[in-house]
PDB file of C-alpha atoms in Angstrom:
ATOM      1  CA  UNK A 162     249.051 299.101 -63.839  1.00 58.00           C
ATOM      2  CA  UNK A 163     247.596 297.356 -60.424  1.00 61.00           C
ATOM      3  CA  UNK A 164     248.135 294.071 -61.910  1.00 60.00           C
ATOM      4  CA  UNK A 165     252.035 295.122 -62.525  1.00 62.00           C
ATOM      5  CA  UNK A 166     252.246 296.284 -58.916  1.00 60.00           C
ATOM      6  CA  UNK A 167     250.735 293.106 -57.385  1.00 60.00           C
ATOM      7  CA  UNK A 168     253.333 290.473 -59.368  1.00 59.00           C
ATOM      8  CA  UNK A 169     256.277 292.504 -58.762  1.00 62.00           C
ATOM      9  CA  UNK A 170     255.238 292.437 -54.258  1.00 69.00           C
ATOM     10  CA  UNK A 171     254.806 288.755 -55.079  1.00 74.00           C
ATOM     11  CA  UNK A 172     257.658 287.894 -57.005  1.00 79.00           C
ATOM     12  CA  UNK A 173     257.915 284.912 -59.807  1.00 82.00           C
ATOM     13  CA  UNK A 174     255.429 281.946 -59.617  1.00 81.00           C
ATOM     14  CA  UNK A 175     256.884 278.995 -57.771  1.00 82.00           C
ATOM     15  CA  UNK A 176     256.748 275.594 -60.095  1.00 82.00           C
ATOM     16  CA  UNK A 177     256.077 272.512 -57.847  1.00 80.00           C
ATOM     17  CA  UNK A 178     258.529 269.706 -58.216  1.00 78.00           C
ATOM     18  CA  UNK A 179     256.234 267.040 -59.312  1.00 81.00           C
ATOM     19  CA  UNK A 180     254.481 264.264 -56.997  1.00 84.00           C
ATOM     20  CA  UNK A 181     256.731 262.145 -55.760  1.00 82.00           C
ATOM     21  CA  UNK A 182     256.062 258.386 -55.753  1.00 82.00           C
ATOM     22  CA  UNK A 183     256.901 255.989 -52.758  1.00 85.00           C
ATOM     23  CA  UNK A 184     259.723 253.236 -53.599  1.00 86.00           C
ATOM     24  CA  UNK A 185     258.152 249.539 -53.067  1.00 85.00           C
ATOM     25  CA  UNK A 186     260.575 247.414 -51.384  1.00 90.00           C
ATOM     26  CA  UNK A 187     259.101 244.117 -53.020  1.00 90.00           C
ATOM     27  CA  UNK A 188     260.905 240.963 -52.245  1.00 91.00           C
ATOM     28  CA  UNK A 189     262.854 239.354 -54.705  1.00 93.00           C
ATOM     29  CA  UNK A 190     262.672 235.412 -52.842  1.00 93.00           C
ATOM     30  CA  UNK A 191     259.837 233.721 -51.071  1.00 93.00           C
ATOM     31  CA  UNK A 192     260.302 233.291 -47.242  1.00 93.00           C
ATOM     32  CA  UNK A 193     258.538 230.879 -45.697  1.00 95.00           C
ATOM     33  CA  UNK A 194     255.727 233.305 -44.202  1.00 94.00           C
ATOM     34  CA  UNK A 195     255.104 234.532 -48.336  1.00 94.00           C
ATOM     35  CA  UNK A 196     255.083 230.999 -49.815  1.00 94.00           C
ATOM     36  CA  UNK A 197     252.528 229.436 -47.271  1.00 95.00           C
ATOM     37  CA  UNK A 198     250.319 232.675 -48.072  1.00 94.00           C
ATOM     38  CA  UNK A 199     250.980 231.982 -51.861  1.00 94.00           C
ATOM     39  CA  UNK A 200     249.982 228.623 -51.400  1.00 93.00           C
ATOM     40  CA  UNK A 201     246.854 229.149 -48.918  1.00 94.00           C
ATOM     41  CA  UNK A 202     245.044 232.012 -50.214  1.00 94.00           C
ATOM     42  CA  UNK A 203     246.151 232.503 -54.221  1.00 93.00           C
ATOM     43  CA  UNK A 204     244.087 229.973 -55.035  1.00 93.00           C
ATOM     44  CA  UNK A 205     241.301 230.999 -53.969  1.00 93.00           C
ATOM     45  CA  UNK A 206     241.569 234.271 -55.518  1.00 93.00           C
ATOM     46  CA  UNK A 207     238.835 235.170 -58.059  1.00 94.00           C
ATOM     47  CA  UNK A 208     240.984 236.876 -60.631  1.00 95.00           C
ATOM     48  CA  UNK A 209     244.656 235.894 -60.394  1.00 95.00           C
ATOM     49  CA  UNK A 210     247.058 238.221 -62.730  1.00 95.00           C
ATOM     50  CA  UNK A 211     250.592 239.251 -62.267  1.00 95.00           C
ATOM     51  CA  UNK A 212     249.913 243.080 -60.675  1.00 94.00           C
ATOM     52  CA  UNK A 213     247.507 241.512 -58.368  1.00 95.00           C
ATOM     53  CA  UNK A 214     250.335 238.864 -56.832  1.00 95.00           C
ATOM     54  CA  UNK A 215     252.645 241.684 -56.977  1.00 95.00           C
ATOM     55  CA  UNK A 216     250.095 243.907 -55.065  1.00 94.00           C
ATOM     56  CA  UNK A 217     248.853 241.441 -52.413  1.00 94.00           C
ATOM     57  CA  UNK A 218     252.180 239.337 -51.685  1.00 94.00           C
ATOM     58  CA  UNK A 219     254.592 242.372 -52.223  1.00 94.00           C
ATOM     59  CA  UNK A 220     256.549 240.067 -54.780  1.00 95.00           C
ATOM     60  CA  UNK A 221     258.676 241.129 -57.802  1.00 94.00           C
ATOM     61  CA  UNK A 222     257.051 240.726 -61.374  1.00 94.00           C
ATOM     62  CA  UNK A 223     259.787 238.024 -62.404  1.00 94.00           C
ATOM     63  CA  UNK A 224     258.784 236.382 -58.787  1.00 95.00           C
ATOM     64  CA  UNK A 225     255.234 236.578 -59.428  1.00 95.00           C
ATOM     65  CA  UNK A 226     255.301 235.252 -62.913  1.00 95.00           C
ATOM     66  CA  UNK A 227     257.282 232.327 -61.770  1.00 95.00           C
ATOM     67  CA  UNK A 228     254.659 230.967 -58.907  1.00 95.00           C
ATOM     68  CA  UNK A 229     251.290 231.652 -61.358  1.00 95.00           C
ATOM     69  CA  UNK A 230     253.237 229.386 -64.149  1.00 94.00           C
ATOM     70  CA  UNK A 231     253.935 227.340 -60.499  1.00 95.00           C
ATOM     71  CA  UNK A 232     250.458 226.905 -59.564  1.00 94.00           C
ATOM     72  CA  UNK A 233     249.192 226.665 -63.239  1.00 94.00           C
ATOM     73  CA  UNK A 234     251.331 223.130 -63.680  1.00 94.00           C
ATOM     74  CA  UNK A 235     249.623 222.016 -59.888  1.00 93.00           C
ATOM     75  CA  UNK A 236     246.228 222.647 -60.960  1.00 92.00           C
ATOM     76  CA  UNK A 237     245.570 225.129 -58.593  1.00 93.00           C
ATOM     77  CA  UNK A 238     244.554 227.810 -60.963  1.00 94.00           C
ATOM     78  CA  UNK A 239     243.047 227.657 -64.195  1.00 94.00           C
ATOM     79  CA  UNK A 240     244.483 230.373 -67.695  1.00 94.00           C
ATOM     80  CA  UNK A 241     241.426 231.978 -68.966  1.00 94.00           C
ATOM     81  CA  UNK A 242     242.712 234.572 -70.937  1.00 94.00           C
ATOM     82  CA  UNK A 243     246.854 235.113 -72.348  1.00 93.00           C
ATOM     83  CA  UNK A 244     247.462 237.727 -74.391  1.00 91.00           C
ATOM     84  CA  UNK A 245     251.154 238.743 -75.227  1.00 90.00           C
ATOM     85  CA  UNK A 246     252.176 239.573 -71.436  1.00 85.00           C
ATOM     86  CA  UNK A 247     248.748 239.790 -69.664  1.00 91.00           C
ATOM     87  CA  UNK A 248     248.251 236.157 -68.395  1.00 93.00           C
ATOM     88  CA  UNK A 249     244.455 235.928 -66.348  1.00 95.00           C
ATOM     89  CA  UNK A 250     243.897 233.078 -64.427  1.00 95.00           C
ATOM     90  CA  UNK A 251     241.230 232.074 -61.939  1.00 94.00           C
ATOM     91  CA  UNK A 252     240.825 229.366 -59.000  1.00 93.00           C
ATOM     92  CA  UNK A 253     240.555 226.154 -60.221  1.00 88.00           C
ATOM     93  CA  UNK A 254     236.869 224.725 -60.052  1.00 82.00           C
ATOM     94  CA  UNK A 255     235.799 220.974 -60.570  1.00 70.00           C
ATOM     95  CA  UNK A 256     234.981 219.927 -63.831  1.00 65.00           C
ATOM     96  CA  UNK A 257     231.218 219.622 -64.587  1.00 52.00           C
ATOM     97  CA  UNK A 258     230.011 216.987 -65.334  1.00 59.00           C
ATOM     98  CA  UNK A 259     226.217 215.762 -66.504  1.00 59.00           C
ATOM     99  CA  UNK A 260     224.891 212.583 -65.206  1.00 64.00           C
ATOM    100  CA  UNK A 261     222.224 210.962 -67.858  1.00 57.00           C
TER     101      UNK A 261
END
């Protein structure tokens, strides 16, 4: 009977609407401020994937995809791992090579 008395001075649980997530407003073109940080720091980068461009340069995906394949074809970063849409790259190192 208490338990009756103390929903009904309450009234009906309230359901909470959900979290709501913040909108990104990436860019969808380079400016020049974006493409001389693309250009400067990217490569040096120690893992290089699409998210982390997307993260750090506040780029779109289709953007982002477009300079790694960019900087691939330079040389400035080297594929280690593609698998289906995942593409990992890392900086670009000099080849070693063994003196005899």
């Amino acid at each position: 009977m208490a338990v009756k008395a103390t929903t009904a001075t309450k009234g009906k649980k309230k359901w909470s609407k959900g979290k709501v997530q913040d909108k990104v407003n990436n860019a969808v073109y380079f400016n020049a401020e974006t493409l001389a940080k693309l250009e400067k720091e990217v490569p040096a980068y120690k893992l290089i994937t699409l998210s982390v461009l997307v993260d750090r340069l506040r780029i779109n995906g289709s953007l982002a995809r477009r300079a790694l394949r960019e900087l691939a074809d330079r040389g400035s970063i080297r594929l280690v791992s593609a698998h289906n849409s995942q593409l990992i790259y890392t900086r670009a190192t000099a080849p070693v090579t063994t003196e005899a």
